[in-house]
Tab-separated table of C-alpha atoms and ligand atoms in Angstrom:
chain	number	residue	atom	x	y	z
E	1	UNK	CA	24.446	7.342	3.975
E	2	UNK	CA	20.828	7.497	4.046
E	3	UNK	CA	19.002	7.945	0.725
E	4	UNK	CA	17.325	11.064	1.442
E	5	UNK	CA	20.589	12.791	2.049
E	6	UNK	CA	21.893	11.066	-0.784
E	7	UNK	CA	19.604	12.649	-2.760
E	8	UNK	CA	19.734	16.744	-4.886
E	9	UNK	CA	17.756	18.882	-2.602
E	10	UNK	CA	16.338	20.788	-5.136
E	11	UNK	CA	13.391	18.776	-6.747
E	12	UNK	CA	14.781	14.881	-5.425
E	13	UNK	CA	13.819	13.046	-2.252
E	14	UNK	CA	13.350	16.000	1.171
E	15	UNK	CA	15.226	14.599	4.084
E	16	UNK	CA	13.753	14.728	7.232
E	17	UNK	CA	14.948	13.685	10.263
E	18	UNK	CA	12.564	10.896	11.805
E	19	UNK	CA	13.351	12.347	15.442
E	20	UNK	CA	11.364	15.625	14.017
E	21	UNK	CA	8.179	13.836	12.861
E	22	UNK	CA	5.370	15.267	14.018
E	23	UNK	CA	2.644	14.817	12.033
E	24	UNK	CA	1.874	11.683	9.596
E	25	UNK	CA	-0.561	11.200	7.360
E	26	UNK	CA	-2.257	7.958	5.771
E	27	UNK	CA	-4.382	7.557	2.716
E	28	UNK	CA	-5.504	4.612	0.982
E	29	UNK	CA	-5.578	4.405	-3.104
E	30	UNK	CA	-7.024	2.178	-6.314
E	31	UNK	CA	-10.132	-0.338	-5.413
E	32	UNK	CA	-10.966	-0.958	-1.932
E	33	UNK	CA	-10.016	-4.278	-0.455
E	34	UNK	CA	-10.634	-6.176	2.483
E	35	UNK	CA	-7.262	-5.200	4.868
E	36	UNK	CA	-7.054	-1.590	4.482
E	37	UNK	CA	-9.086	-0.821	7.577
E	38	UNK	CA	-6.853	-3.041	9.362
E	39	UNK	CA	-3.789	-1.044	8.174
E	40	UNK	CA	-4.945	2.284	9.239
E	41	UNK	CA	-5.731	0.940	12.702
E	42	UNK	CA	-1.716	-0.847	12.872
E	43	UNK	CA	-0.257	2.370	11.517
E	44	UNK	CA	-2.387	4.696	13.814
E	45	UNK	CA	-2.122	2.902	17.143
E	46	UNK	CA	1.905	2.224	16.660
E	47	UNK	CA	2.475	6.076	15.923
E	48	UNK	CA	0.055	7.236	18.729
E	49	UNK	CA	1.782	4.732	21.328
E	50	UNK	CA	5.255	4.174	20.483
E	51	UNK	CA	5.960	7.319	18.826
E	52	UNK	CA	3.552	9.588	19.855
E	53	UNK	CA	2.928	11.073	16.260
E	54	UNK	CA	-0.131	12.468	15.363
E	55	UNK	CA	-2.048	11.310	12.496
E	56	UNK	CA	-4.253	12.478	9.819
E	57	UNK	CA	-6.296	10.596	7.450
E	58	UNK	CA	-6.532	11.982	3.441
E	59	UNK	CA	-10.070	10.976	2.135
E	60	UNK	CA	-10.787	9.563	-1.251
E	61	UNK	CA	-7.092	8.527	-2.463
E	62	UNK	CA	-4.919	11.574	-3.930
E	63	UNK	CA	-8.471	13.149	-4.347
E	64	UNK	CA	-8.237	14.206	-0.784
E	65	UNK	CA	-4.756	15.967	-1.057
E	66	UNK	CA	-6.200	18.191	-4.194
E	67	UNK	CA	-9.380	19.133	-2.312
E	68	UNK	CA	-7.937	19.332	1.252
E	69	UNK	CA	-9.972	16.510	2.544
E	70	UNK	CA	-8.820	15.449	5.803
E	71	UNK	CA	-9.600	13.602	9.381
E	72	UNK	CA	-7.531	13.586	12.692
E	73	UNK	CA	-6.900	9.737	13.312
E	74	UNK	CA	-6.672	8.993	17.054
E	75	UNK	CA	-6.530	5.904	18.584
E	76	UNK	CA	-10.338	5.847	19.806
E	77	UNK	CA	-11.327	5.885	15.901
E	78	UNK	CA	-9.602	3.040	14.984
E	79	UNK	CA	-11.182	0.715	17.437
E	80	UNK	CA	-12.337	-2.457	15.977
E	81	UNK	CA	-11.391	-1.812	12.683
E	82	UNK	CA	-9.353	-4.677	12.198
E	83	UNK	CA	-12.608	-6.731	11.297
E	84	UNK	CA	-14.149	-4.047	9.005
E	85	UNK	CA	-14.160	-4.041	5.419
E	86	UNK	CA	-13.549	-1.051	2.789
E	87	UNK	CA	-11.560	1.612	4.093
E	88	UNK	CA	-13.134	4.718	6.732
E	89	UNK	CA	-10.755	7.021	4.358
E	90	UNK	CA	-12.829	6.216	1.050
E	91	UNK	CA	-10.426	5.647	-2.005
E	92	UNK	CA	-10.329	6.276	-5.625
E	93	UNK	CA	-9.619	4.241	-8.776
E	94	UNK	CA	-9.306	7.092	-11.001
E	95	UNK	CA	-8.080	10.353	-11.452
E	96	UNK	CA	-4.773	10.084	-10.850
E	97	UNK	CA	-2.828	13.017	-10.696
E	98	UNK	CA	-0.156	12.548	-12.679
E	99	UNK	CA	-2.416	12.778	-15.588
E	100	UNK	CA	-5.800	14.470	-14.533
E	101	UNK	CA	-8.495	15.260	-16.233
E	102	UNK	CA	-9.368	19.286	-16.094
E	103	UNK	CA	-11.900	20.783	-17.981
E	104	UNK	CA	-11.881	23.865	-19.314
E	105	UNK	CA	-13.636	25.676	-22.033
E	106	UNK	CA	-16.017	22.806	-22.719
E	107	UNK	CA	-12.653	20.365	-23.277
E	108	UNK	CA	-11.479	17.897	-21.054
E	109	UNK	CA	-7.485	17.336	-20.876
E	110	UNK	CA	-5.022	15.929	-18.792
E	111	UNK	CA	-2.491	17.585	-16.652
E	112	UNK	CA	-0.033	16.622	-13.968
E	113	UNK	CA	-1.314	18.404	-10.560
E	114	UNK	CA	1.204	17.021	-8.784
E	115	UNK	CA	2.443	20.285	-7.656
E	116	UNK	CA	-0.686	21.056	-6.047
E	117	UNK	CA	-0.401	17.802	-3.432
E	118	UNK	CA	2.834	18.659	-2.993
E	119	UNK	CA	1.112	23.040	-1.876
E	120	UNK	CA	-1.279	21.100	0.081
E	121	UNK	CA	1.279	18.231	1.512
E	122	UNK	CA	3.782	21.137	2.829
E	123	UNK	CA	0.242	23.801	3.849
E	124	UNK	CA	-1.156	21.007	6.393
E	125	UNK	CA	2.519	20.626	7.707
E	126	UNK	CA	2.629	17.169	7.381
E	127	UNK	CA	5.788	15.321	7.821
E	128	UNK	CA	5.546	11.808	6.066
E	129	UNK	CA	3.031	10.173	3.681
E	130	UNK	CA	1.720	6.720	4.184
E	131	UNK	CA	0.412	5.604	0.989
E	132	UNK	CA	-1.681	2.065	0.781
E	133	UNK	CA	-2.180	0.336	-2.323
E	134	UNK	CA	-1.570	-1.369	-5.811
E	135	UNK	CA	0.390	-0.396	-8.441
E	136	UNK	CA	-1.014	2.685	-9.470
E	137	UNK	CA	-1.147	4.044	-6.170
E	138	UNK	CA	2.681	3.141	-5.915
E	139	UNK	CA	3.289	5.005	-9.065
E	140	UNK	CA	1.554	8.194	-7.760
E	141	UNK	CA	3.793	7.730	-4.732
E	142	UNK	CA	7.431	7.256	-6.106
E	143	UNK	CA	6.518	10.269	-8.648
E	144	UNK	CA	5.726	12.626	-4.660
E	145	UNK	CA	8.885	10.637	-3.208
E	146	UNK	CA	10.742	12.114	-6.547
E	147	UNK	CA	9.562	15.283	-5.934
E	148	UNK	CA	10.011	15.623	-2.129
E	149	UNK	CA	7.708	13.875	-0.368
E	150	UNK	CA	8.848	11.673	2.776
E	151	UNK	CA	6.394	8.622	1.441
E	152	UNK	CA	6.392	5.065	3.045
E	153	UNK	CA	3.868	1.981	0.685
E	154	UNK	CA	1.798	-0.571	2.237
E	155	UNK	CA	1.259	-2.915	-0.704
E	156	UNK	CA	-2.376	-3.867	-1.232
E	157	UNK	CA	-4.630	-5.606	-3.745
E	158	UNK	CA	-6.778	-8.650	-3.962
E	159	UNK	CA	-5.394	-9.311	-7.427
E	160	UNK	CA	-1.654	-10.038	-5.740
E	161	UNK	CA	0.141	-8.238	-9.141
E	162	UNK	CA	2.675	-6.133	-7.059
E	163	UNK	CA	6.054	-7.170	-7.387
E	164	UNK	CA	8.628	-7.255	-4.667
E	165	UNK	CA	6.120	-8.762	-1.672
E	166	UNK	CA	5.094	-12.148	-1.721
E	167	UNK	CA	1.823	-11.859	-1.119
E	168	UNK	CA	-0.468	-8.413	-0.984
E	169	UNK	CA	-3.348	-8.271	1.677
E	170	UNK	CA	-6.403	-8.443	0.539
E	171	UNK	CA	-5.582	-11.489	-2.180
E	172	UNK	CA	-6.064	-14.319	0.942
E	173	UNK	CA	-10.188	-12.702	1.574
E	174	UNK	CA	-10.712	-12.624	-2.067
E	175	UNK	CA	-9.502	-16.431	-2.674
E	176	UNK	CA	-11.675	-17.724	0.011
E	177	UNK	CA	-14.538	-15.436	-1.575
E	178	UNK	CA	-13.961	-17.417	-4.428
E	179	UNK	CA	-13.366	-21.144	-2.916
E	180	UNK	CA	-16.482	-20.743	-1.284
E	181	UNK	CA	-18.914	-19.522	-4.360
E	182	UNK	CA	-16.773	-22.571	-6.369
E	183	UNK	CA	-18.107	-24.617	-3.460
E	184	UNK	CA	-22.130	-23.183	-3.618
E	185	UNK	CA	-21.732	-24.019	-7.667
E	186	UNK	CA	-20.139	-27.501	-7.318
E	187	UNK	CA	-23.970	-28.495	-5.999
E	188	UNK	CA	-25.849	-26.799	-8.169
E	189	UNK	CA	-23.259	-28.353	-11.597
E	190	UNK	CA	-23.856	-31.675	-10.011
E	191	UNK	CA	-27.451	-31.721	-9.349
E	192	UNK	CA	-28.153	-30.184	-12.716
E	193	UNK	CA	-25.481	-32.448	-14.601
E	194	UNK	CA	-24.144	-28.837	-16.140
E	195	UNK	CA	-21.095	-26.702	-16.600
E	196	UNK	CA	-20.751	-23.535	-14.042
E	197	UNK	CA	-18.622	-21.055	-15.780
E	198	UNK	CA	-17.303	-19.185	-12.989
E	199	UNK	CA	-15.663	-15.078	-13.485
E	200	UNK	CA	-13.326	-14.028	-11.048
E	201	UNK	CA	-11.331	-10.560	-10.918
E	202	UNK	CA	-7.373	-10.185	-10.864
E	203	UNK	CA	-7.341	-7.953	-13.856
E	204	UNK	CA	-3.610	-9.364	-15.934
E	205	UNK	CA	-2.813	-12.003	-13.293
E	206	UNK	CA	-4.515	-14.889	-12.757
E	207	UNK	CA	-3.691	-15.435	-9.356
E	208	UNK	CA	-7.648	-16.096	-7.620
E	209	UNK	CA	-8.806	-18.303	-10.477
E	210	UNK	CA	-5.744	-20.366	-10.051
E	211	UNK	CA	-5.564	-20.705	-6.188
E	212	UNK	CA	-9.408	-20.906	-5.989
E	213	UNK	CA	-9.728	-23.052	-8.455
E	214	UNK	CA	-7.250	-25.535	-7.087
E	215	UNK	CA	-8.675	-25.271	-3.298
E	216	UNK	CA	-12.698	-24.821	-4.988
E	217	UNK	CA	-11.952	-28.479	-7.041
E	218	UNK	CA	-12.592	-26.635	-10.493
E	219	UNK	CA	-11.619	-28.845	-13.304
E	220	UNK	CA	-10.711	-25.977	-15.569
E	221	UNK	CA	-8.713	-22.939	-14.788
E	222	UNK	CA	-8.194	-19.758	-17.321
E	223	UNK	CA	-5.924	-17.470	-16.446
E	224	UNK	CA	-4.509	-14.607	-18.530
E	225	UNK	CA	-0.651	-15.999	-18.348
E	226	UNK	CA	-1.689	-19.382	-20.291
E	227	UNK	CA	-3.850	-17.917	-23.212
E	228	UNK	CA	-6.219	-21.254	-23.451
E	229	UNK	CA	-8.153	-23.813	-26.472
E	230	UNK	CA	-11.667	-24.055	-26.227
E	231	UNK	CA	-11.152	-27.295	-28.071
E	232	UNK	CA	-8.451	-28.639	-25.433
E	233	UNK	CA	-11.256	-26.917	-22.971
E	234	UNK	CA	-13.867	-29.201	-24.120
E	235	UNK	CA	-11.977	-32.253	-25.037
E	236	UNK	CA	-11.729	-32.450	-21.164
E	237	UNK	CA	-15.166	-31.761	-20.168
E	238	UNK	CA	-16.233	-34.619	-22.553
E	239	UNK	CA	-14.035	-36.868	-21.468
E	240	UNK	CA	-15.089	-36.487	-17.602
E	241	UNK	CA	-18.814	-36.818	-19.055
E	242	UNK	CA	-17.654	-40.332	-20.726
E	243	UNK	CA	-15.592	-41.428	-17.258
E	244	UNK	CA	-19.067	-40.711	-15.303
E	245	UNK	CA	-18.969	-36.892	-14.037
E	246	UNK	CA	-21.786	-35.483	-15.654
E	247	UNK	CA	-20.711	-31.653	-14.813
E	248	UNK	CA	-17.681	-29.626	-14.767
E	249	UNK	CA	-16.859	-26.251	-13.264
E	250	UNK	CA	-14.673	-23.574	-15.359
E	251	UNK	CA	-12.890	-20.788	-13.612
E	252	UNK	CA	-11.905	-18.049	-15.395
E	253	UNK	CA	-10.229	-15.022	-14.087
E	254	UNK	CA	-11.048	-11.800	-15.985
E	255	UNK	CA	-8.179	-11.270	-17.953
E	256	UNK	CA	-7.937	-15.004	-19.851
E	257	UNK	CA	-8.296	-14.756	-23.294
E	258	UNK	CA	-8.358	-17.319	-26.135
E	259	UNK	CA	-4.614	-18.587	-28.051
E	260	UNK	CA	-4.840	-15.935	-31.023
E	261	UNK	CA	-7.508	-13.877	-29.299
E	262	UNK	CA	-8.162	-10.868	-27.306
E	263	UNK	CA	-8.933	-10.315	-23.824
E	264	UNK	CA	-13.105	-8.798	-23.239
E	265	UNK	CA	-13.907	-6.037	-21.673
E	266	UNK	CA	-17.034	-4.390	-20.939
E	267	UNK	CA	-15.902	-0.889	-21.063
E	268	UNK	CA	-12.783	-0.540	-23.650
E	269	UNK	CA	-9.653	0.963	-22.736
E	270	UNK	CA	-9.714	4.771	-23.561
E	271	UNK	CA	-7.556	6.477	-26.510
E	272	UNK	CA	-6.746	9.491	-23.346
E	273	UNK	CA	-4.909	6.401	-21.528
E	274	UNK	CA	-7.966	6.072	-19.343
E	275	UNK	CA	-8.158	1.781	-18.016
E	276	UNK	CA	-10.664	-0.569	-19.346
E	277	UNK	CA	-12.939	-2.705	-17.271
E	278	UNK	CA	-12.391	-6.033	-17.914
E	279	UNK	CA	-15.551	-8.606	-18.092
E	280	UNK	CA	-17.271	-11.086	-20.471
E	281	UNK	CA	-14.667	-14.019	-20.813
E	282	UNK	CA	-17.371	-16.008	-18.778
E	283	UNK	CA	-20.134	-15.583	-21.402
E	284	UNK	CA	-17.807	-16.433	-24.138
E	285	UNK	CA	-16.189	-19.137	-22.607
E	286	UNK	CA	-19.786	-20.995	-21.597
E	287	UNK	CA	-21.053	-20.127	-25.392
E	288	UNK	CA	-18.189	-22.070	-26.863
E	289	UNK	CA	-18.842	-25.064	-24.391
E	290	UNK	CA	-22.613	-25.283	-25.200
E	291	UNK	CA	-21.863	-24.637	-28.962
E	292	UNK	CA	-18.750	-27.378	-29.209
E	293	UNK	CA	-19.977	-30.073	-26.998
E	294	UNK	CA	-23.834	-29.498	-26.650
E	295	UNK	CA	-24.185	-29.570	-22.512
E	296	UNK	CA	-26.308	-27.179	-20.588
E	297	UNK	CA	-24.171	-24.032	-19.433
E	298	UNK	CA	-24.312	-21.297	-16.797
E	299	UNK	CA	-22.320	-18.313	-16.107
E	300	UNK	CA	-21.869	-16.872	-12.658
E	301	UNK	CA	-19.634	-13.716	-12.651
E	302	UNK	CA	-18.322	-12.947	-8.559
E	303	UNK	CA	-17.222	-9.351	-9.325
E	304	UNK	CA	-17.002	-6.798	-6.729
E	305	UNK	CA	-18.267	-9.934	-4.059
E	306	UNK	CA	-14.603	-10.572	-4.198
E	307	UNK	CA	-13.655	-7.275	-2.329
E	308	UNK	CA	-16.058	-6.263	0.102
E	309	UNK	CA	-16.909	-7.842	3.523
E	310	UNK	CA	-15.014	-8.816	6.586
E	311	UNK	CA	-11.213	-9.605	5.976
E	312	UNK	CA	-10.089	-13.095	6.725
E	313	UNK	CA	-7.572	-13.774	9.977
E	314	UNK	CA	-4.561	-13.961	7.603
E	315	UNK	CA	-5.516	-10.497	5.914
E	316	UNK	CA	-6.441	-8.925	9.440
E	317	UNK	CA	-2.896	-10.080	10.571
E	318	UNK	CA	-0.947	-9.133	7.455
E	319	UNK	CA	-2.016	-5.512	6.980
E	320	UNK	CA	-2.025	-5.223	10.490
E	321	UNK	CA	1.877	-5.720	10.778
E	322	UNK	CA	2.237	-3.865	6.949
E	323	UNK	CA	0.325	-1.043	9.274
E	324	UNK	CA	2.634	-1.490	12.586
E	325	UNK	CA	6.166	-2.021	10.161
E	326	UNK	CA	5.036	1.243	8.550
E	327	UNK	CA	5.576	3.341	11.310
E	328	UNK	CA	8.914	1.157	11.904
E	329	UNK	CA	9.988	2.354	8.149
E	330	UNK	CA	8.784	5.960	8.813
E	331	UNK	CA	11.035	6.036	12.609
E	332	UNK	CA	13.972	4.530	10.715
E	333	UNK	CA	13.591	7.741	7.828
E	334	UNK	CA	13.383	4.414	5.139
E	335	UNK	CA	11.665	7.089	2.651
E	336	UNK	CA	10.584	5.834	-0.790
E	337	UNK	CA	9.967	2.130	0.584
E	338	UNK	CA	6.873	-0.067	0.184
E	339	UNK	CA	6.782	-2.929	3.452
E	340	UNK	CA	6.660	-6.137	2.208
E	341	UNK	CA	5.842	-10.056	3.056
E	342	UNK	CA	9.287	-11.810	2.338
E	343	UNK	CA	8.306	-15.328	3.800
E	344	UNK	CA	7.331	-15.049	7.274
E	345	UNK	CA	9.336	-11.757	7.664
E	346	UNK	CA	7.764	-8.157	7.027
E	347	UNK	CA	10.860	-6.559	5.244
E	348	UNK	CA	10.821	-3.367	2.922
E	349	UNK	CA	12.136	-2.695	-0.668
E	350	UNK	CA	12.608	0.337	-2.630
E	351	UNK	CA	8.784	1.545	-3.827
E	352	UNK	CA	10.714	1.960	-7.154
E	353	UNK	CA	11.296	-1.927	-7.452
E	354	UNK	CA	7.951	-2.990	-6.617
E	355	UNK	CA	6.209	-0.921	-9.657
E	356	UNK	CA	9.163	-2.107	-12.363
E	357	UNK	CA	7.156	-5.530	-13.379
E	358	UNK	CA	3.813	-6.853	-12.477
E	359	UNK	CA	4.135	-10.332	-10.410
E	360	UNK	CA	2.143	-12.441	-12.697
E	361	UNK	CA	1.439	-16.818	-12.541
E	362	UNK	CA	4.716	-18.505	-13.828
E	363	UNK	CA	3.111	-20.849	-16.215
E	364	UNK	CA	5.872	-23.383	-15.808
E	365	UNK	CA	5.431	-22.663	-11.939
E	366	UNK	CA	4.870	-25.031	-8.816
E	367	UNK	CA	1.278	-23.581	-8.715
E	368	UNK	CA	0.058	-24.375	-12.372
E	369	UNK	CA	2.012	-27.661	-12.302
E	370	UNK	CA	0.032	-28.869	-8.850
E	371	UNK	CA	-3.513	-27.882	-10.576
E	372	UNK	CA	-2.386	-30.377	-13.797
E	373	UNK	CA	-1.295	-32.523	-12.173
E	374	UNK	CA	-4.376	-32.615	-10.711
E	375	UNK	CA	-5.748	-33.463	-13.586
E	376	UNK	CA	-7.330	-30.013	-13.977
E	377	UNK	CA	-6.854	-28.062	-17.439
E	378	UNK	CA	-5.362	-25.055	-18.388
E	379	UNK	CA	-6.397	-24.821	-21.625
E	380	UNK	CA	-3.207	-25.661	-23.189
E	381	UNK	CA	-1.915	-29.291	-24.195
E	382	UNK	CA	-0.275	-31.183	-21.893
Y	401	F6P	O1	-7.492	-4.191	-9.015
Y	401	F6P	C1	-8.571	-4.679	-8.271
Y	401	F6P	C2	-9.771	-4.924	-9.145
Y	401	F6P	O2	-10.796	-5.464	-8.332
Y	401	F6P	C3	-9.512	-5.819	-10.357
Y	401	F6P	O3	-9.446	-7.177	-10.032
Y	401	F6P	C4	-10.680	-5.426	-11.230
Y	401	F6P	O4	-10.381	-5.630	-12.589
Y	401	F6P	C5	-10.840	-3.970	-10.945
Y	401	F6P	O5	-10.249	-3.712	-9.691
Y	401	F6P	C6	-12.282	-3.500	-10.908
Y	401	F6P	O6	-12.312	-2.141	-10.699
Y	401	F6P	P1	-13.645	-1.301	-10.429
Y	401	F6P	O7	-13.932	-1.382	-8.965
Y	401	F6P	O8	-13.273	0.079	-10.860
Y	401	F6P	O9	-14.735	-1.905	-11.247
């Protein structure tokens, strides 16, 4: 039995029959990445050609199914948008509408407007919802699958948090945006005989500092999943000094924080449930290091470097089939499922499953265990 039909009628999961589909529609959520483009041109030209659908575009995230922001998506706009970075919808990082800020009589509070997506889903007769992005957009979309939307996920995000898919598009442009400023700061370190403290995003996962690090030669990597010890930190740096290797680069993803510490954040987490913005770990880092062993120090934060630009071949391939096996998923009425990289296959897994636990660095993993023994630190004792 499918699961739609499995489903109560009444406010659950609306069944329609995928020889009925019409009329699509695509939007893309949370922080742009490089990929997305590439996954509205798969989805659009395998709808147009194999199944003849028509599709529309939503503009700025949810945002776009509030306000009734929309653009027909034919196969002449997509062309060469496999190379092109951002996303032609736009996208939003806030306001999500299962708790949205409204303001009225001088007060802001928050409200779920779901209801009103769902007015505007049903008043532009659209069939099926393709929904691209991380977590949060995932959570918006299995609350509309709950509540009767036909909705099909295409997982993205350079941090690579979202369970379920082994890898998220996106993640493979942002390490190679990192290898390569590692690279620029290796010559500068050496020249200089100082210690680059490098930032790089991922928000709770430390999945760029550790894979950039490893492939950018740092010789220490922070991530958030191995809370670190400045002293262990700069034990190592002085003993590379001693051995001959007069500099030493630090990567440190965002979210790292000191054993007994907290994580930093340039804008705190609001009381309203409103997200902090992580940033600062550099700075501290590189003050402890220039306070504990003495040596010159520089910070050099990456930030949103890390998402904009061209995507890489791997990314431009990868959310190209997400984009293609999307419109498989939609044709085979799999509502409520997110596409997914499962090896070398493009499978799909309940949306549900993917937003249960964040996919964060196993600290006992292959990964970590190939960067020490390395010889690179983590922070921790070894
Ligand atoms: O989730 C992607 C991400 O780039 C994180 O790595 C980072 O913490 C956050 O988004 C930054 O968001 P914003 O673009 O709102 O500053």
């Amino acid at each position: 039995m499918s699961k739609q039909s499995a489903s109560t009628p009444k406010s659950g999961p609306k069944m329609i029959d995928p020889k009925k589909i019409k009329r699509i529609a695509v939007l893309t959520g949370g922080g742009d990445c490089p990929g997305l483009n590439a996954v509205i041109r798969g989805l659009v030209r395998a709808a147009r050609i194999e199944h003849n659908w028509e599709v529309i575009g939503i503009q700025d995230g949810f945002d776009g199914l509030l306000d009734n922001l929309t653009i027909p998506l034919k196969a002449m706009d997509v062309r060469g948008l496999q190379a092109r970075g951002g996303t032609i919808l736009g996208t939003s990082n806030r306001g999500n509408p299962l708790h949205y800020p409204v303001k009225e009589g001088g007060h802001v509070y928050f409200k779920d407007v779901t209801d009103r997506i769902i007015a505007n889903f049903n008043k532009l007769n659209l069939d099926v919802l393709v929904a691209v992005g991380g977590d949060g957009t995932m959570k918006i979309a299995q609350a509309l699958f709950e509540k009767g939307i036909p909705v099909v996920g295409v997982p993205k995000t350079i941090d690579n948090d979202l369970g379920v898919t082994d890898v998220t598009f996106g993640y493979n442009s942002a390490v190679a945006c990192a290898t390569l400023a590692l690279d620029r700061l290796h010559t500068t370190a050496e020249s200089h005989h100082r210690i680059l403290v490098l930032e790089v995003m991922g928000r709770d996962c430390g999945w760029i500092a550790l894979e950039a690090g490893i492939a950018g030669g740092a010789d220490v990597i922070l991530i958030p999943e191995v809370p670190f010890d400045c002293n262990i930190i700069c034990d190592h740096i002085s003993a590379r000094k001693k051995k001959g290797s007069r500099f030493s680069i630090v990567v440190v993803a965002e979210g790292a924080f000191p054993q007994g510490g907290r994580k930093i954040y340039e804008k705190e987490p609001g009381a309203d449930g409103t997200p902090g913005r992580l940033g600062g770990i550099a700075r501290w880092v590189a003050d402890q290091i220039s306070v504990l062993t003495s040596l010159e120090t520089r910070v050099a934060v990456l930030g949103h470097l890390q998402r904009g630009g061209s995507p890489t071949t791997y990314d431009r391939i990868l959310a190209t089939r997400f984009g293609v096996e999307a419109a498989r998923l939609i044709a085979d009425g799999k509502y409520g499922d997110m596409v997914c990289l499962k090896g070398r296959q493009i499978k799909a897994a309940d949306i549900k499953s993917a937003i249960k636990k964040l996919k964060r660095v196993n600290p006992e993993g292959q990964m970590v265990k190939t960067a020490e023994a390395l010889g690179i630190t983590m922070g921790r004792p070894q």
